[in-house]
């Protein structure tokens, strides 16, 4: 402390006039600054969250975050906002759990009104998110429904726009992932469900949303490291993520003329309901994330700030970008 003070004073004497120096070192101001800017302790990313081995566990698709062991961290007790999205109106698909829930909590704490979409089965998870958004004094809109229907996707956008009173952040985050060891085990129905959820739904939703998006609005897609480094058991899923990364890049070029930015988030292995409801084999789940350089899976909360950053005004030159978070491995 002593040393730090001396250096600060010396630097100030060198750089500031006497009047300003007196102001800068006045005890009252120094105390005010300290309480305004408490020092954040460093988090060791290796030790911050649970590591494998995990308990073997399985739920029917699409799974509930509330029934996972350990429960994922979506930032419920940790995310602190600072008004970065004040007055924004956001629609997040898959907003009940995982990355979508982390983004919903963070957006509300940054001052945005938030509509979430999810499957009816996920009502228990969605209720918790709605309560958390309302706790921030923001408008929370729950719009359950199946994104594999074009009619529902159109209605989702219309309802969100009507109830929120506009739309300026669209997060296409919902996704379907089901492990299949062999292409011979992958049915046409399966392949179709994955493509409908991961590729068609964003197409239908974006098409319905664009007429409502003003300059400065953003579209954010959740893609994956699978886009560029596909696993052998995710033949259908991985190709939808390659398509997602690709649409981010083409749409960014197309929508720049309207002042709409389009970006993607590419997670590595993240501890979410998708993984315990058929997304991973039990063998992979027990060791989940252990093969990353940080030696553990990520938690949804660790990606929340990326969704905020991509939506915020100060990211105004970022479009067509993929931001990764993969524990030291993977490439967006
Ligand atoms: P999650 O299960 O918590 O979220 C996925 C959500 O998708 C579900 O909550 C569900 O509401 C929604 N969904 C699925 N099918 C739907 C349908 N037909 N209609 C409406 N909603 C539907 O899991 P998550 O891991 O947070 O997934 C969010 C996104 O992250 C997905 O796009 C996923 O592909 C991607 N992702 C996940 C990981 C990971 O390791 N968990 C890694 C990379 C990318
Ligand atoms: Mg869910």
PDB file of C-alpha atoms in Angstrom, residues 192-307:
ATOM      1  CA  UNK A 192     -34.768 -33.246 -39.893  1.00  0.00           C
ATOM      2  CA  UNK A 193     -35.408 -32.225 -36.255  1.00  0.00           C
ATOM      3  CA  UNK A 194     -31.820 -31.021 -35.835  1.00  0.00           C
ATOM      4  CA  UNK A 195     -31.878 -29.031 -39.072  1.00  0.00           C
ATOM      5  CA  UNK A 196     -35.322 -27.565 -38.340  1.00  0.00           C
ATOM      6  CA  UNK A 197     -34.283 -26.404 -34.859  1.00  0.00           C
ATOM      7  CA  UNK A 198     -30.761 -25.209 -35.598  1.00  0.00           C
ATOM      8  CA  UNK A 199     -30.977 -23.951 -39.193  1.00  0.00           C
ATOM      9  CA  UNK A 200     -34.572 -23.377 -40.325  1.00  0.00           C
ATOM     10  CA  UNK A 201     -35.779 -21.702 -37.117  1.00  0.00           C
ATOM     11  CA  UNK A 202     -33.110 -18.939 -37.175  1.00  0.00           C
ATOM     12  CA  UNK A 203     -33.921 -18.397 -40.874  1.00  0.00           C
ATOM     13  CA  UNK A 204     -37.663 -18.047 -40.159  1.00  0.00           C
ATOM     14  CA  UNK A 205     -37.111 -15.908 -37.056  1.00  0.00           C
ATOM     15  CA  UNK A 206     -34.585 -13.546 -38.635  1.00  0.00           C
ATOM     16  CA  UNK A 207     -36.802 -13.118 -41.699  1.00  0.00           C
ATOM     17  CA  UNK A 208     -39.725 -12.133 -39.471  1.00  0.00           C
ATOM     18  CA  UNK A 209     -37.572  -9.882 -37.270  1.00  0.00           C
ATOM     19  CA  UNK A 210     -35.562  -7.865 -39.803  1.00  0.00           C
ATOM     20  CA  UNK A 211     -38.437  -5.514 -40.763  1.00  0.00           C
ATOM     21  CA  UNK A 212     -38.641  -4.503 -37.074  1.00  0.00           C
ATOM     22  CA  UNK A 213     -34.908  -3.972 -36.490  1.00  0.00           C
ATOM     23  CA  UNK A 214     -33.690  -0.369 -36.514  1.00  0.00           C
ATOM     24  CA  UNK A 215     -30.092   0.710 -37.174  1.00  0.00           C
ATOM     25  CA  UNK A 216     -28.017  -0.204 -34.108  1.00  0.00           C
ATOM     26  CA  UNK A 217     -29.960  -3.438 -33.543  1.00  0.00           C
ATOM     27  CA  UNK A 218     -28.122  -6.737 -33.299  1.00  0.00           C
ATOM     28  CA  UNK A 219     -28.569 -10.391 -34.164  1.00  0.00           C
ATOM     29  CA  UNK A 220     -26.520 -12.865 -32.134  1.00  0.00           C
ATOM     30  CA  UNK A 221     -26.266 -16.585 -32.936  1.00  0.00           C
ATOM     31  CA  UNK A 222     -25.033 -19.330 -30.643  1.00  0.00           C
ATOM     32  CA  UNK A 223     -22.784 -21.447 -32.818  1.00  0.00           C
ATOM     33  CA  UNK A 224     -20.120 -23.899 -31.523  1.00  0.00           C
ATOM     34  CA  UNK A 225     -16.537 -25.067 -31.806  1.00  0.00           C
ATOM     35  CA  UNK A 226     -18.268 -27.986 -33.594  1.00  0.00           C
ATOM     36  CA  UNK A 227     -18.540 -25.684 -36.620  1.00  0.00           C
ATOM     37  CA  UNK A 228     -14.840 -26.048 -37.259  1.00  0.00           C
ATOM     38  CA  UNK A 229     -13.856 -29.162 -35.257  1.00  0.00           C
ATOM     39  CA  UNK A 230     -16.766 -31.613 -35.542  1.00  0.00           C
ATOM     40  CA  UNK A 231     -17.034 -34.657 -33.254  1.00  0.00           C
ATOM     41  CA  UNK A 232     -17.626 -38.011 -34.953  1.00  0.00           C
ATOM     42  CA  UNK A 233     -20.882 -38.611 -33.037  1.00  0.00           C
ATOM     43  CA  UNK A 234     -22.431 -35.234 -33.934  1.00  0.00           C
ATOM     44  CA  UNK A 235     -22.681 -35.594 -37.712  1.00  0.00           C
ATOM     45  CA  UNK A 236     -25.973 -33.677 -38.037  1.00  0.00           C
ATOM     46  CA  UNK A 237     -25.466 -31.164 -35.212  1.00  0.00           C
ATOM     47  CA  UNK A 238     -21.940 -30.152 -36.217  1.00  0.00           C
ATOM     48  CA  UNK A 239     -22.960 -29.320 -39.770  1.00  0.00           C
ATOM     49  CA  UNK A 240     -25.767 -27.070 -38.493  1.00  0.00           C
ATOM     50  CA  UNK A 241     -23.184 -25.168 -36.455  1.00  0.00           C
ATOM     51  CA  UNK A 242     -20.960 -24.762 -39.533  1.00  0.00           C
ATOM     52  CA  UNK A 243     -24.056 -23.321 -41.207  1.00  0.00           C
ATOM     53  CA  UNK A 244     -24.656 -21.003 -38.241  1.00  0.00           C
ATOM     54  CA  UNK A 245     -21.111 -19.623 -38.331  1.00  0.00           C
ATOM     55  CA  UNK A 246     -21.549 -19.187 -42.060  1.00  0.00           C
ATOM     56  CA  UNK A 247     -24.884 -17.334 -41.836  1.00  0.00           C
ATOM     57  CA  UNK A 248     -23.389 -14.939 -39.300  1.00  0.00           C
ATOM     58  CA  UNK A 249     -20.747 -13.988 -41.849  1.00  0.00           C
ATOM     59  CA  UNK A 250     -23.047 -13.640 -44.841  1.00  0.00           C
ATOM     60  CA  UNK A 251     -25.837 -11.828 -42.984  1.00  0.00           C
ATOM     61  CA  UNK A 252     -23.360  -9.389 -41.434  1.00  0.00           C
ATOM     62  CA  UNK A 253     -22.418  -8.314 -44.964  1.00  0.00           C
ATOM     63  CA  UNK A 254     -26.025  -8.218 -46.116  1.00  0.00           C
ATOM     64  CA  UNK A 255     -27.456  -6.309 -43.136  1.00  0.00           C
ATOM     65  CA  UNK A 256     -24.611  -3.807 -42.701  1.00  0.00           C
ATOM     66  CA  UNK A 257     -26.443  -1.522 -45.133  1.00  0.00           C
ATOM     67  CA  UNK A 258     -29.343  -1.436 -42.636  1.00  0.00           C
ATOM     68  CA  UNK A 259     -27.023  -0.733 -39.677  1.00  0.00           C
ATOM     69  CA  UNK A 260     -27.761  -4.156 -38.148  1.00  0.00           C
ATOM     70  CA  UNK A 261     -24.813  -6.065 -36.696  1.00  0.00           C
ATOM     71  CA  UNK A 262     -24.688  -9.877 -36.779  1.00  0.00           C
ATOM     72  CA  UNK A 263     -22.285 -11.880 -34.614  1.00  0.00           C
ATOM     73  CA  UNK A 264     -21.899 -15.343 -33.121  1.00  0.00           C
ATOM     74  CA  UNK A 265     -20.790 -16.936 -29.860  1.00  0.00           C
ATOM     75  CA  UNK A 266     -18.894 -20.239 -30.141  1.00  0.00           C
ATOM     76  CA  UNK A 267     -18.883 -22.155 -26.846  1.00  0.00           C
ATOM     77  CA  UNK A 268     -16.711 -25.171 -26.129  1.00  0.00           C
ATOM     78  CA  UNK A 269     -18.037 -27.806 -23.681  1.00  0.00           C
ATOM     79  CA  UNK A 270     -20.512 -26.065 -21.352  1.00  0.00           C
ATOM     80  CA  UNK A 271     -22.388 -27.694 -18.453  1.00  0.00           C
ATOM     81  CA  UNK A 272     -25.996 -27.445 -19.651  1.00  0.00           C
ATOM     82  CA  UNK A 273     -29.210 -29.485 -19.935  1.00  0.00           C
ATOM     83  CA  UNK A 274     -28.484 -30.181 -23.596  1.00  0.00           C
ATOM     84  CA  UNK A 275     -25.543 -32.378 -22.602  1.00  0.00           C
ATOM     85  CA  UNK A 276     -27.447 -34.480 -20.017  1.00  0.00           C
ATOM     86  CA  UNK A 277     -30.510 -35.039 -22.230  1.00  0.00           C
ATOM     87  CA  UNK A 278     -28.926 -37.012 -25.059  1.00  0.00           C
ATOM     88  CA  UNK A 279     -26.349 -34.469 -26.249  1.00  0.00           C
ATOM     89  CA  UNK A 280     -23.455 -36.500 -24.891  1.00  0.00           C
ATOM     90  CA  UNK A 281     -22.843 -40.175 -24.150  1.00  0.00           C
ATOM     91  CA  UNK A 282     -22.662 -41.070 -20.429  1.00  0.00           C
ATOM     92  CA  UNK A 283     -18.993 -41.912 -20.964  1.00  0.00           C
ATOM     93  CA  UNK A 284     -18.309 -38.400 -22.308  1.00  0.00           C
ATOM     94  CA  UNK A 285     -20.480 -36.743 -19.636  1.00  0.00           C
ATOM     95  CA  UNK A 286     -18.560 -38.228 -16.715  1.00  0.00           C
ATOM     96  CA  UNK A 287     -15.332 -36.755 -18.133  1.00  0.00           C
ATOM     97  CA  UNK A 288     -17.029 -33.655 -19.540  1.00  0.00           C
ATOM     98  CA  UNK A 289     -14.626 -30.794 -20.262  1.00  0.00           C
ATOM     99  CA  UNK A 290     -11.688 -32.692 -18.768  1.00  0.00           C
ATOM    100  CA  UNK A 291      -9.811 -32.648 -22.073  1.00  0.00           C
ATOM    101  CA  UNK A 292      -9.746 -28.831 -22.313  1.00  0.00           C
ATOM    102  CA  UNK A 293      -6.568 -27.014 -21.228  1.00  0.00           C
ATOM    103  CA  UNK A 294      -8.449 -25.651 -18.170  1.00  0.00           C
ATOM    104  CA  UNK A 295      -9.497 -29.202 -17.292  1.00  0.00           C
ATOM    105  CA  UNK A 296     -13.207 -28.530 -16.727  1.00  0.00           C
ATOM    106  CA  UNK A 297     -16.381 -27.590 -18.621  1.00  0.00           C
ATOM    107  CA  UNK A 298     -17.451 -23.977 -18.806  1.00  0.00           C
ATOM    108  CA  UNK A 299     -20.552 -22.707 -17.005  1.00  0.00           C
ATOM    109  CA  UNK A 300     -23.190 -20.639 -18.860  1.00  0.00           C
ATOM    110  CA  UNK A 301     -22.384 -17.662 -16.589  1.00  0.00           C
ATOM    111  CA  UNK A 302     -18.884 -17.533 -18.067  1.00  0.00           C
ATOM    112  CA  UNK A 303     -20.337 -16.579 -21.466  1.00  0.00           C
ATOM    113  CA  UNK A 304     -22.918 -14.009 -20.329  1.00  0.00           C
ATOM    114  CA  UNK A 305     -20.599 -11.031 -20.763  1.00  0.00           C
ATOM    115  CA  UNK A 306     -19.930 -12.023 -24.388  1.00  0.00           C
ATOM    116  CA  UNK A 307     -23.653 -11.847 -25.219  1.00  0.00           C
TER     117      UNK A 307
END
